[in-house]
Structures are given as structure tokens and as C-alpha cells.
Amino acid sequence: MAAGEETSHILSGLTSQLPDRDPQETAEWVESLDALIREQGTERAQFIMRSLLQRAGSQSVGVPMVTTTDYVNTIPADQEPVFPGNEEFERRYRAYMRWNAAVMVHRAQRADIGVGGHISTYAGAATLYEVGFNHFFRGKDHPSGGDQVFFQGHASPGMYARAFMEGRLTEEDLDGFRQEKSKAGHALSSYPHPRLMPGFWEFPTVSMGIGPMNAIYQAQSNRYLHGRGIKDTSEQQVWAFLGDGEMDEPESRGLLQLAANENLDNLNFVINCNLQRLDGPVRGNGKIMQELEAFFRGAGWNVIKVVWGREWDELLARDTDGALVNIMNETVDGDYQTYKAESGGFVREHFFGKSPATKDLVADLSDDQIWNLKRGGHDYRKVYAAYKAATEFKGKPTVILAKTVKGYGLGPHFEGRNATHQMKKLTLEDLKSFRDHLRIPIPDEALENDLYRPPYYHPGTDAPEIRYMLDRRAALGGSLPERRTAHTPVTLPEDKSYDVAKRGSGKQKAATTMAFVRLLKDLMRDKNFGHRFVPVVPDESRTFGMDAFFPTAKIYNPKGQNYLSVDRDLVLAYKESPAGQLIHPGINEAGAVAAFTAAGTSYATHGEPLLPIYVFYSMFGFQRTGDSFWAAADQMTRGFIIGATAGRTTLTGEGLQHADGHSPLLASTNPAVRTYDPAYGYEIAHIFHDGLNNMYGPDSQDRNLMYYLTVYNEPITQPAEPANLDTTGIIKGIYKLSDAPEPGTKPRAQILASGVSVPWALEAQHILDQDWNIAADVWSVTSWNELRRDGLAAEEHHFLNPGEPAPTPFITQQLAGAHGPVIAVSDYMKAVPDQIRQFIPNDFASLGADGFGFSDTRQAARRYFKNDTHSIVTKTLQLLAQRGEIDPGAPLYAIDRYKLLDVTAGTTGGAGGES
């Protein structure tokens, strides 16, 4: 039975629809089970119940699947392990950290700073983190290789507070919270941002929903490394700390099946169930813990609920008729939230007072004792038991649902309030109450002296609790979070690996997609680096011609291929293997980017470089998963992103949502992405060579880059690399491809084209020469984006150094002495080539494909958008006529001659190519 808004309890899911024909016999069975539990404990009872269920199934007795359990702890009190730590020491410094985390945010909100921060998340989650830090999270010096921990973004103040206690950060550093430029050298980023704190944070998580995806694929990547024999990751665990409100993000839940299907028992989700979103309850009329339990269990996960603290154990043991459990089951989250914002007397009346039996249960408890009945996420014994069970469970990933109070311990103005997430500073009364609750030895006068600068607290490195804390981390392999970049040395592919792309296609035609695939195949054969390439393709390998990789590189599947393949007799048969090199996420762009990120950061996470090559329909990259690419940039991912079937007019029959006319613009918003639109295989070879050298070569100035290449599915004759090729121009964005034939004194023009439009420009050059006696040079623009970045950098330098000679943008240098108007053309919207307009002194016009895509022939589409060969010719004539260099009637004549307004008259491009 699902646990949604209208199903706040689960008991009727088993019995309410069936009549009890013999209540006496039923009572005897229940009594027998109760006796078994009393005499042999819950563990034995679990085994018996499982055996009975299994037997019932074999006898065709229909028993409904119970996806939710009672609203109590999954691990019974009698099965809890002994807590191995020093409870008093851990309580002390956990209190110090909660104080310092709150004070850091409070101090950053004083009037002269006012940069904000979040106090309440860590206040409620401190126990969840500290049990992990003290007993489970293994650092990078641990023999296992260490764990990967995805910290909840809004809890970052707590991680800074722990680093301060460990001596990794100073008070000056804490005072630099969210002041990354003005406190440079002593600055802390707002959230986990590896790019901003490259030695500290490892995983960016605050764009909610991306953390869960990336954690799942990180766990898969660990297994991938192990399966391929690159690194032993068998003992490493992945932990992801998430919020219950965050689980509303589709990305948070949408990839759970991968973890279950691949039995990723190295993965642990810890969901901080404080029952609150940023504005109010997550499920005010329902029960989010029950909903998540049902969802995760249905997805094939192991579920552990930590609902109540140890103070409830005796009450539950005395609840012989189930009255208390029934109230727990039926009370909705909105009420639970209200109880924590009220008093013990309120809870006595409104919760325990719902039945005489439960009211009697607490008759001997004071209001204060009732108020101190804690939620399970604040009890380190309960949390320890859950973590231990999770790490020991085999065969499934585990989710721990831990019930907490947002703003726990911060006082009545914060604790459990709807507005607590946005509250950033404490009153003097709040500070004193919080100090008293935590038992921090700070006198009143220290708080009264300056409300906005309450002191941090540290007992000194010689304090026994601090020595204990440091000893615990030393035993677990060092401090966390920590990011390291030292990795196994690599030898890049030999130059001959690029030869296939430089030779051209001879008499055959090949699209740039195929030129790329042939290059990648040779790179993967390289004896030194080839095994480090990780192709990631979301169920379009055959479209891109990558099925040739199946029988040799194979598709990664930890379970291998345990079925008789339908195409086993074919040369390019589908082949899965635990040692497979290809990652095949299925129809799943979000998961593919997560896999790309995990592989592209393996150099830091595991010290073993992997080079991911993510290939996808270009429309479904930066448009669909741009936020994930932003997080990948934050995590300093290195790899190649291949937007195949690129361009707005190349995909012919697929239509509107498949027609990419703007991905270079979207990619331009990501500072870590270098975007290229190559026309030929030899250009791709030089771009790949440059990318690999930047990422892993000896002399790189910026290694943390992602290269985005758009490639096409339109077959053309791929030329061999010309002699004296301007390779610098290829990398920086533009080189002259073809001089005008016998320019003499003819009117001059410059045609700048990229990608699939380069052959159109060459054809236009020929027509202009033969039919109009106009000399046009053709330039291949490999990157409009890089040309713009270079130009903007030159402008910025001149702006800040007015006394120095102004640097000349590369595009301006290349076109120096190039006479005549510039006609810029691509298969993207005009805004793509327009990026360079301000750096060109010549008259300028752009041709492109603005508007929605549609299904038609390539020739018709290009004629419709007016970016085809004859449109280039006509636009060139128009600009020259405006300059008075040719007959002013020429453009109109050309429009009529080429039937430019008739979409059926287009001739640019040809058929062929997969779509």
C-alpha cells in the first residue's frame, strides 16, 4: 500500500479488506508471535516471518507487498549494537561545532557584511554528520582508499566548524564565509564548491537533485574502476546526505533503479527528514518518511528508518496494545512540526491525549521529560546502529530516513519554524539560550559586548575531547572533506593515433560524426592511454556509428551478459561485460552527465585519470542538462562532450525538438567549456590533441576543462589535412581555408563558416567567382565562442591598462588585410556568429537558422532559413552593392535567379546520414 497524502498509516493495508472468520484463532497466532519476540527477540521473529512469507508464496497464498512499515525505528532496540565511542567527548565537541557554525553565519550577517547563510540545516543534522565523522567516513589515507561523501549543501557551515576544531581552518577563515574576493586567502564558499575551494570540497551538491544523481553514478564509477582492473574500490563507500524536501526533485528519485539494478551496496543515502521544505512542510497532510520508505523499497533499496530516540524505547515497550504506534502512524507531518514548535504540555494534550491508553503511558512524565522525547536523528546511538547496518548490508543500496528537527537547539524562534531556513541571525536571547542548551562556557558579557560578534569557542588542542576527535579521524584515514589532485602518471596517445582523422575519407563520403568515431577508435587502441577513455552514450550508439565498439570494448555491466543475445551472429553484436569500457546509461541524459562527471573527476576522487567521451543528440545536452554540466564544471570535470546530429537543418525528418540551433550559445555560458564546431576530421584531430594536452599534458595552464564538439550526420568528402595548416588558428577559433581564386582587382569578400556550412561557403566561393566575378576568401571558424572569449579578454585588458597599447583580438589579427565585407554563416541561429561582430571592423552580416526546426529535406530547410549556398551568394552581393562595388540591382536579380523564396528550389546538401 502506498504511503501518500491520504494513507498516513499502513495497518489496514494488510487486513481491512478481509473478513476475520475466526478472531480467536487470529488472536492465538498473534499471541504466539508476541511470545516468540519476548523469548527469542526480534531478529528470530524476523526470520520466522520471512520463512512464513516465503512458504505462503510457494503455496500460492496471496500476500500483498507491504511497502511501508509502522512509524517506528526499523532496527529494534534489542538489535542495536553497542555504541563504541566516548559519548561524553562526542557530545562536547558536537556542541562546539553547532555553536561555531551558527556563530559563523550570524557574524556574516552583521550590517556591514550582510552576506547571509543558513543556520538551521546543520543545527538539525549535526548528529547525522558527527556519527559518520567519528565512526564511518574513511579519509583518503585509509587503506581502503577512502569514502566519497556528498554533503548537503546548506549544511556547509557545520563542515567548516569541524575543520576549525581540527585546526584546518582559523577564526579568520570562518570570518571569511561568503566573502570570496574581499577576504581572499581567508575565504569560505557559501556551499560545497570544489572550484572555489579546490583542496577542501570534493562534490558540489547545493543545486538540489544533482547530488543524488551524482552519488549514484559515483558508486557505479567505483565499481567500474574495479571491474576494469584499474583500481581496487571494493571497500569504498559512497554517502549522500539529502533533504526530504530535496526528494521532490525528479532527479533525486529518477535514477534509483540504476543503484538497485546494479546492486550498489557501496551506496548509502542519508535523508535528513526534518519534515520541512524551505517555506513550509514537505507533506503537511501526509507522512514524507512513509512515502519515501515506500518509494525506495519499491525501487529495490534497503530502507532503514530512524524515527525515535532512545527516550521512546520504554514507552514503546509498554505499548502492548499498539495504541501509541497507532497514533504515531496516524499523526500527519504538519502536526509533528507543530509539536516541536510548542511545549511538552502541548504534546501531552494533543499527541498522547488522543487515547486514554497513551495518556496513561506518560502520566508519570513531567512536561519537560515529554519535551525531551527526541527524534531519532538526534540520537547518536540510533544513528550509529543505522549506519552500521547500512555498511554491512549486501546486495542493495541503502537509504536511511532519519527524523530530525530543523533548527534543533536554536531556541523557540528557530526550532521547527516554517521560516527557519531563511533566518540568518540570532537575538541576544537566542544566543544565550543556545549557549545554555549546548553548555558552551562563554560568559554573558562576551555575548552582550557585541551582539554581531559573539565569540567562537575552541577548548584548545590539548583538551581531551579534541585529542579524541583527532584520534578518531586519524584512525579513519584523515580529515574530510578533502580533495586531492595527485594521480597516477599517464602517457598520452602517440601522434600516429590521430593519423586516421588527418588522412581524410578519400573517395568515400563521411560525416564528421564518423570522422570522430574513427579517431576515437584509434585513440582507444593506444597501448598507454587507450584504456582510460570512457565512452558514455545514452542509447544512440548505433545512430552515431559507435556499435563498432560493442564486440571489442564491450558495454559495462557488472553482471555481465547472462542471456543469449539475439544478434550474437553479427559482427557488431551487442556485448556486455563486467570489464566493459562503454558506459550505456540507456535513454537517460541526466544519468549520462552524472556518469561523465564521475569519470571525468576520477583523477582527483581516485587518483586514477579517466577520460570520458559523452556522445549525445546535440539538442539534448546543454539544453536539457545544463545545470548538471555546471555542477560538472564546479567539480572540475575533464572530458569531451560530443553533440552529435548537430545543427538545425541536418537532422531532416526528426523535427522541432531534435533540431539544435543554439547549443553553442548555451555552452558559452559555462566558463569551463571550450566549444568547437569543426568542419573536417583533421580539425577534430587537432582539437582532441589540444584537449588531451590541456587536461593531462606536462605544460597545461588550465587543466580543468570540458571540450564541447558539435559533429554532424551529413556525409561529405573529408579532405586530407592540407600542407602548412594553421593549427594555431584551428585551436584559437579561425583559419583561412581557401584563398579566392585569382582575386586580381575583383570586388572582395570574406566568408566565415563553421561546421557543416563550410562546404556551402566553398560552393558559394566558386559561384561568386564564376558567375559574378567576385573574389571571396573562405575561413573555417572552428569556434565562434573561443574567438569571442579572446576578444573580450583583450577588451578587458585594455580597460584595466589604459596606458598600454591595446591588445588585438585573435579574430582581428587573422582578418587583418582581409578586404571586403564579412559574411558569417553557420547552421545555428545568427546569434552564434554574431558573437564576434564587435571585433571585426569590416561590414558584417550573419546567416543562420533562427526559429524552430521542422521536418523536411536538408535542401528545403536551408533554403527556408536562408543559410544555404545561394543565400551566402546573395548576401555577399547585397553587402557589396551597399558599398557601391557592384551593380545595385544584383541582389534582386540573384534572388530571382536562384528562386531564393522557393523552398523547393534549394540544392544545398545531400541525403544520407542517420537520424
PDB file of N, CA and C in Angstrom, residues 277-347:
ATOM      1  N   ARG A 277      10.302  21.879   3.974  1.00  0.00           N
ATOM      2  CA  ARG A 277      10.955  22.458   2.812  1.00  0.00           C
ATOM      3  C   ARG A 277      11.546  23.796   3.240  1.00  0.00           C
ATOM      4  N   LEU A 278      11.867  24.630   2.239  1.00  0.00           N
ATOM      5  CA  LEU A 278      12.403  25.953   2.560  1.00  0.00           C
ATOM      6  C   LEU A 278      11.304  26.883   3.055  1.00  0.00           C
ATOM      7  N   ASP A 279      10.060  26.641   2.634  1.00  0.00           N
ATOM      8  CA  ASP A 279       8.970  27.530   3.012  1.00  0.00           C
ATOM      9  C   ASP A 279       8.011  26.941   4.030  1.00  0.00           C
ATOM     10  N   GLY A 280       7.827  25.643   4.034  1.00  0.00           N
ATOM     11  CA  GLY A 280       6.851  25.025   4.925  1.00  0.00           C
ATOM     12  C   GLY A 280       6.990  23.526   4.935  1.00  0.00           C
ATOM     13  N   PRO A 281       5.947  22.805   5.333  1.00  0.00           N
ATOM     14  CA  PRO A 281       6.043  21.348   5.441  1.00  0.00           C
ATOM     15  C   PRO A 281       6.272  20.695   4.072  1.00  0.00           C
ATOM     16  N   VAL A 282       6.978  19.566   4.081  1.00  0.00           N
ATOM     17  CA  VAL A 282       7.138  18.784   2.861  1.00  0.00           C
ATOM     18  C   VAL A 282       5.818  18.084   2.530  1.00  0.00           C
ATOM     19  N   ARG A 283       5.223  17.441   3.510  1.00  0.00           N
ATOM     20  CA  ARG A 283       3.923  16.799   3.357  1.00  0.00           C
ATOM     21  C   ARG A 283       3.092  17.111   4.603  1.00  0.00           C
ATOM     22  N   GLY A 284       2.518  18.282   4.657  1.00  0.00           N
ATOM     23  CA  GLY A 284       1.763  18.666   5.859  1.00  0.00           C
ATOM     24  C   GLY A 284       0.619  17.724   6.145  1.00  0.00           C
ATOM     25  N   ASN A 285      -0.066  17.236   5.121  1.00  0.00           N
ATOM     26  CA  ASN A 285      -1.223  16.362   5.304  1.00  0.00           C
ATOM     27  C   ASN A 285      -0.868  14.881   5.219  1.00  0.00           C
ATOM     28  N   GLY A 286       0.398  14.578   5.064  1.00  0.00           N
ATOM     29  CA  GLY A 286       0.800  13.188   4.922  1.00  0.00           C
ATOM     30  C   GLY A 286       2.026  12.889   5.756  1.00  0.00           C
ATOM     31  N   LYS A 287       2.810  11.903   5.286  1.00  0.00           N
ATOM     32  CA  LYS A 287       3.998  11.491   6.036  1.00  0.00           C
ATOM     33  C   LYS A 287       5.115  11.232   5.031  1.00  0.00           C
ATOM     34  N   ILE A 288       6.063  12.148   4.955  1.00  0.00           N
ATOM     35  CA  ILE A 288       7.113  12.034   3.954  1.00  0.00           C
ATOM     36  C   ILE A 288       8.002  10.823   4.200  1.00  0.00           C
ATOM     37  N   MET A 289       8.243  10.465   5.457  1.00  0.00           N
ATOM     38  CA  MET A 289       9.086   9.292   5.719  1.00  0.00           C
ATOM     39  C   MET A 289       8.423   8.025   5.198  1.00  0.00           C
ATOM     40  N   GLN A 290       7.102   7.916   5.375  1.00  0.00           N
ATOM     41  CA  GLN A 290       6.401   6.736   4.881  1.00  0.00           C
ATOM     42  C   GLN A 290       6.396   6.716   3.352  1.00  0.00           C
ATOM     43  N   GLU A 291       6.194   7.881   2.761  1.00  0.00           N
ATOM     44  CA  GLU A 291       6.208   7.963   1.297  1.00  0.00           C
ATOM     45  C   GLU A 291       7.567   7.551   0.745  1.00  0.00           C
ATOM     46  N   LEU A 292       8.623   8.065   1.348  1.00  0.00           N
ATOM     47  CA  LEU A 292       9.964   7.731   0.861  1.00  0.00           C
ATOM     48  C   LEU A 292      10.292   6.269   1.111  1.00  0.00           C
ATOM     49  N   GLU A 293       9.834   5.733   2.251  1.00  0.00           N
ATOM     50  CA  GLU A 293      10.059   4.316   2.519  1.00  0.00           C
ATOM     51  C   GLU A 293       9.432   3.470   1.418  1.00  0.00           C
ATOM     52  N   ALA A 294       8.186   3.795   1.057  1.00  0.00           N
ATOM     53  CA  ALA A 294       7.506   3.034   0.015  1.00  0.00           C
ATOM     54  C   ALA A 294       8.216   3.182  -1.330  1.00  0.00           C
ATOM     55  N   PHE A 295       8.623   4.395  -1.629  1.00  0.00           N
ATOM     56  CA  PHE A 295       9.247   4.659  -2.925  1.00  0.00           C
ATOM     57  C   PHE A 295      10.572   3.922  -3.055  1.00  0.00           C
ATOM     58  N   PHE A 296      11.425   4.043  -2.045  1.00  0.00           N
ATOM     59  CA  PHE A 296      12.738   3.397  -2.109  1.00  0.00           C
ATOM     60  C   PHE A 296      12.615   1.875  -2.049  1.00  0.00           C
ATOM     61  N   ARG A 297      11.726   1.384  -1.210  1.00  0.00           N
ATOM     62  CA  ARG A 297      11.581  -0.071  -1.138  1.00  0.00           C
ATOM     63  C   ARG A 297      11.046  -0.609  -2.460  1.00  0.00           C
ATOM     64  N   GLY A 298      10.107   0.122  -3.049  1.00  0.00           N
ATOM     65  CA  GLY A 298       9.600  -0.289  -4.351  1.00  0.00           C
ATOM     66  C   GLY A 298      10.652  -0.239  -5.433  1.00  0.00           C
ATOM     67  N   ALA A 299      11.633   0.650  -5.281  1.00  0.00           N
ATOM     68  CA  ALA A 299      12.715   0.763  -6.258  1.00  0.00           C
ATOM     69  C   ALA A 299      13.812  -0.264  -6.027  1.00  0.00           C
ATOM     70  N   GLY A 300      13.669  -1.068  -4.975  1.00  0.00           N
ATOM     71  CA  GLY A 300      14.635  -2.138  -4.744  1.00  0.00           C
ATOM     72  C   GLY A 300      15.746  -1.799  -3.774  1.00  0.00           C
ATOM     73  N   TRP A 301      15.546  -0.770  -2.938  1.00  0.00           N
ATOM     74  CA  TRP A 301      16.548  -0.374  -1.960  1.00  0.00           C
ATOM     75  C   TRP A 301      16.261  -0.996  -0.590  1.00  0.00           C
ATOM     76  N   ASN A 302      17.309  -1.113   0.194  1.00  0.00           N
ATOM     77  CA  ASN A 302      17.192  -1.447   1.610  1.00  0.00           C
ATOM     78  C   ASN A 302      16.848  -0.161   2.360  1.00  0.00           C
ATOM     79  N   VAL A 303      15.814  -0.192   3.182  1.00  0.00           N
ATOM     80  CA  VAL A 303      15.336   1.008   3.863  1.00  0.00           C
ATOM     81  C   VAL A 303      15.491   0.848   5.371  1.00  0.00           C
ATOM     82  N   ILE A 304      16.111   1.850   5.989  1.00  0.00           N
ATOM     83  CA  ILE A 304      16.245   1.889   7.448  1.00  0.00           C
ATOM     84  C   ILE A 304      15.660   3.208   7.945  1.00  0.00           C
ATOM     85  N   LYS A 305      14.639   3.122   8.803  1.00  0.00           N
ATOM     86  CA  LYS A 305      14.052   4.328   9.376  1.00  0.00           C
ATOM     87  C   LYS A 305      14.597   4.553  10.785  1.00  0.00           C
ATOM     88  N   VAL A 306      14.976   5.794  11.036  1.00  0.00           N
ATOM     89  CA  VAL A 306      15.404   6.209  12.378  1.00  0.00           C
ATOM     90  C   VAL A 306      14.435   7.310  12.801  1.00  0.00           C
ATOM     91  N   VAL A 307      13.361   6.897  13.458  1.00  0.00           N
ATOM     92  CA  VAL A 307      12.271   7.835  13.748  1.00  0.00           C
ATOM     93  C   VAL A 307      12.379   8.406  15.152  1.00  0.00           C
ATOM     94  N   TRP A 308      12.626   7.548  16.144  1.00  0.00           N
ATOM     95  CA  TRP A 308      12.547   7.964  17.544  1.00  0.00           C
ATOM     96  C   TRP A 308      13.862   7.718  18.279  1.00  0.00           C
ATOM     97  N   GLY A 309      14.172   8.613  19.210  1.00  0.00           N
ATOM     98  CA  GLY A 309      15.349   8.468  20.052  1.00  0.00           C
ATOM     99  C   GLY A 309      15.126   7.464  21.169  1.00  0.00           C
ATOM    100  N   ARG A 310      16.182   7.216  21.928  1.00  0.00           N
ATOM    101  CA  ARG A 310      16.152   6.166  22.945  1.00  0.00           C
ATOM    102  C   ARG A 310      15.106   6.430  24.033  1.00  0.00           C
ATOM    103  N   GLU A 311      14.734   7.708  24.232  1.00  0.00           N
ATOM    104  CA  GLU A 311      13.765   8.033  25.287  1.00  0.00           C
ATOM    105  C   GLU A 311      12.400   7.394  25.025  1.00  0.00           C
ATOM    106  N   TRP A 312      12.133   7.039  23.773  1.00  0.00           N
ATOM    107  CA  TRP A 312      10.855   6.425  23.413  1.00  0.00           C
ATOM    108  C   TRP A 312      10.853   4.911  23.609  1.00  0.00           C
ATOM    109  N   ASP A 313      12.026   4.307  23.801  1.00  0.00           N
ATOM    110  CA  ASP A 313      12.101   2.844  23.825  1.00  0.00           C
ATOM    111  C   ASP A 313      11.206   2.245  24.911  1.00  0.00           C
ATOM    112  N   GLU A 314      11.257   2.808  26.105  1.00  0.00           N
ATOM    113  CA  GLU A 314      10.463   2.247  27.211  1.00  0.00           C
ATOM    114  C   GLU A 314       8.973   2.413  26.945  1.00  0.00           C
ATOM    115  N   LEU A 315       8.595   3.574  26.397  1.00  0.00           N
ATOM    116  CA  LEU A 315       7.174   3.803  26.099  1.00  0.00           C
ATOM    117  C   LEU A 315       6.678   2.792  25.072  1.00  0.00           C
ATOM    118  N   LEU A 316       7.490   2.563  24.031  1.00  0.00           N
ATOM    119  CA  LEU A 316       7.088   1.617  23.005  1.00  0.00           C
ATOM    120  C   LEU A 316       7.046   0.190  23.545  1.00  0.00           C
ATOM    121  N   ALA A 317       7.954  -0.135  24.467  1.00  0.00           N
ATOM    122  CA  ALA A 317       7.961  -1.477  25.057  1.00  0.00           C
ATOM    123  C   ALA A 317       6.695  -1.703  25.892  1.00  0.00           C
ATOM    124  N   ARG A 318       6.182  -0.622  26.498  1.00  0.00           N
ATOM    125  CA  ARG A 318       4.969  -0.739  27.324  1.00  0.00           C
ATOM    126  C   ARG A 318       3.683  -0.574  26.514  1.00  0.00           C
ATOM    127  N   ASP A 319       3.823  -0.300  25.219  1.00  0.00           N
ATOM    128  CA  ASP A 319       2.660  -0.098  24.351  1.00  0.00           C
ATOM    129  C   ASP A 319       2.143  -1.447  23.862  1.00  0.00           C
ATOM    130  N   THR A 320       1.648  -2.264  24.782  1.00  0.00           N
ATOM    131  CA  THR A 320       1.311  -3.651  24.457  1.00  0.00           C
ATOM    132  C   THR A 320       0.114  -3.774  23.527  1.00  0.00           C
ATOM    133  N   ASP A 321      -0.786  -2.795  23.542  1.00  0.00           N
ATOM    134  CA  ASP A 321      -1.960  -2.884  22.677  1.00  0.00           C
ATOM    135  C   ASP A 321      -1.796  -2.089  21.381  1.00  0.00           C
ATOM    136  N   GLY A 322      -0.610  -1.486  21.161  1.00  0.00           N
ATOM    137  CA  GLY A 322      -0.338  -0.773  19.918  1.00  0.00           C
ATOM    138  C   GLY A 322      -0.993   0.589  19.810  1.00  0.00           C
ATOM    139  N   ALA A 323      -1.505   1.116  20.911  1.00  0.00           N
ATOM    140  CA  ALA A 323      -2.180   2.414  20.853  1.00  0.00           C
ATOM    141  C   ALA A 323      -1.206   3.540  20.487  1.00  0.00           C
ATOM    142  N   LEU A 324       0.002   3.505  21.071  1.00  0.00           N
ATOM    143  CA  LEU A 324       0.986   4.549  20.779  1.00  0.00           C
ATOM    144  C   LEU A 324       1.447   4.460  19.320  1.00  0.00           C
ATOM    145  N   VAL A 325       1.740   3.262  18.870  1.00  0.00           N
ATOM    146  CA  VAL A 325       2.161   3.092  17.474  1.00  0.00           C
ATOM    147  C   VAL A 325       1.053   3.554  16.531  1.00  0.00           C
ATOM    148  N   ASN A 326      -0.197   3.291  16.902  1.00  0.00           N
ATOM    149  CA  ASN A 326      -1.296   3.711  16.051  1.00  0.00           C
ATOM    150  C   ASN A 326      -1.350   5.231  15.922  1.00  0.00           C
ATOM    151  N   ILE A 327      -1.138   5.932  17.028  1.00  0.00           N
ATOM    152  CA  ILE A 327      -1.125   7.398  16.983  1.00  0.00           C
ATOM    153  C   ILE A 327       0.067   7.883  16.158  1.00  0.00           C
ATOM    154  N   MET A 328       1.219   7.247  16.360  1.00  0.00           N
ATOM    155  CA  MET A 328       2.387   7.603  15.550  1.00  0.00           C
ATOM    156  C   MET A 328       2.086   7.441  14.073  1.00  0.00           C
ATOM    157  N   ASN A 329       1.390   6.343  13.723  1.00  0.00           N
ATOM    158  CA  ASN A 329       1.061   6.086  12.329  1.00  0.00           C
ATOM    159  C   ASN A 329       0.105   7.132  11.768  1.00  0.00           C
ATOM    160  N   GLU A 330      -0.846   7.571  12.577  1.00  0.00           N
ATOM    161  CA  GLU A 330      -1.921   8.414  12.073  1.00  0.00           C
ATOM    162  C   GLU A 330      -1.620   9.907  12.147  1.00  0.00           C
ATOM    163  N   THR A 331      -0.656  10.307  12.954  1.00  0.00           N
ATOM    164  CA  THR A 331      -0.332  11.729  13.081  1.00  0.00           C
ATOM    165  C   THR A 331       0.387  12.204  11.821  1.00  0.00           C
ATOM    166  N   VAL A 332      -0.089  13.282  11.239  1.00  0.00           N
ATOM    167  CA  VAL A 332       0.497  13.785   9.997  1.00  0.00           C
ATOM    168  C   VAL A 332       1.672  14.705  10.299  1.00  0.00           C
ATOM    169  N   ASP A 333       2.491  14.927   9.279  1.00  0.00           N
ATOM    170  CA  ASP A 333       3.730  15.696   9.466  1.00  0.00           C
ATOM    171  C   ASP A 333       3.478  17.128   9.907  1.00  0.00           C
ATOM    172  N   GLY A 334       2.400  17.735   9.415  1.00  0.00           N
ATOM    173  CA  GLY A 334       2.115  19.105   9.830  1.00  0.00           C
ATOM    174  C   GLY A 334       1.947  19.212  11.331  1.00  0.00           C
ATOM    175  N   ASP A 335       1.321  18.178  11.935  1.00  0.00           N
ATOM    176  CA  ASP A 335       1.163  18.173  13.391  1.00  0.00           C
ATOM    177  C   ASP A 335       2.489  17.911  14.093  1.00  0.00           C
ATOM    178  N   TYR A 336       3.294  16.975  13.550  1.00  0.00           N
ATOM    179  CA  TYR A 336       4.591  16.719  14.173  1.00  0.00           C
ATOM    180  C   TYR A 336       5.437  17.991  14.196  1.00  0.00           C
ATOM    181  N   GLN A 337       5.358  18.760  13.135  1.00  0.00           N
ATOM    182  CA  GLN A 337       6.124  20.010  13.095  1.00  0.00           C
ATOM    183  C   GLN A 337       5.617  20.971  14.164  1.00  0.00           C
ATOM    184  N   THR A 338       4.313  21.064  14.301  1.00  0.00           N
ATOM    185  CA  THR A 338       3.725  21.971  15.303  1.00  0.00           C
ATOM    186  C   THR A 338       4.136  21.567  16.711  1.00  0.00           C
ATOM    187  N   TYR A 339       4.160  20.258  16.984  1.00  0.00           N
ATOM    188  CA  TYR A 339       4.527  19.799  18.323  1.00  0.00           C
ATOM    189  C   TYR A 339       5.907  20.318  18.726  1.00  0.00           C
ATOM    190  N   LYS A 340       6.858  20.332  17.767  1.00  0.00           N
ATOM    191  CA  LYS A 340       8.221  20.768  18.103  1.00  0.00           C
ATOM    192  C   LYS A 340       8.329  22.284  18.224  1.00  0.00           C
ATOM    193  N   ALA A 341       7.295  22.996  17.836  1.00  0.00           N
ATOM    194  CA  ALA A 341       7.308  24.447  17.999  1.00  0.00           C
ATOM    195  C   ALA A 341       6.490  24.864  19.223  1.00  0.00           C
ATOM    196  N   GLU A 342       5.964  23.871  19.945  1.00  0.00           N
ATOM    197  CA  GLU A 342       5.144  24.179  21.130  1.00  0.00           C
ATOM    198  C   GLU A 342       5.868  23.716  22.397  1.00  0.00           C
ATOM    199  N   SER A 343       5.163  23.117  23.330  1.00  0.00           N
ATOM    200  CA  SER A 343       5.734  22.756  24.632  1.00  0.00           C
ATOM    201  C   SER A 343       5.421  21.304  24.958  1.00  0.00           C
ATOM    202  N   GLY A 344       6.041  20.821  26.045  1.00  0.00           N
ATOM    203  CA  GLY A 344       5.764  19.470  26.490  1.00  0.00           C
ATOM    204  C   GLY A 344       4.318  19.285  26.887  1.00  0.00           C
ATOM    205  N   GLY A 345       3.738  20.290  27.512  1.00  0.00           N
ATOM    206  CA  GLY A 345       2.332  20.218  27.894  1.00  0.00           C
ATOM    207  C   GLY A 345       1.426  20.133  26.680  1.00  0.00           C
ATOM    208  N   PHE A 346       1.779  20.861  25.643  1.00  0.00           N
ATOM    209  CA  PHE A 346       1.009  20.826  24.397  1.00  0.00           C
ATOM    210  C   PHE A 346       1.068  19.428  23.788  1.00  0.00           C
ATOM    211  N   VAL A 347       2.257  18.820  23.796  1.00  0.00           N
ATOM    212  CA  VAL A 347       2.423  17.474  23.246  1.00  0.00           C
ATOM    213  C   VAL A 347       1.628  16.462  24.076  1.00  0.00           C
TER     214      VAL A 347
END
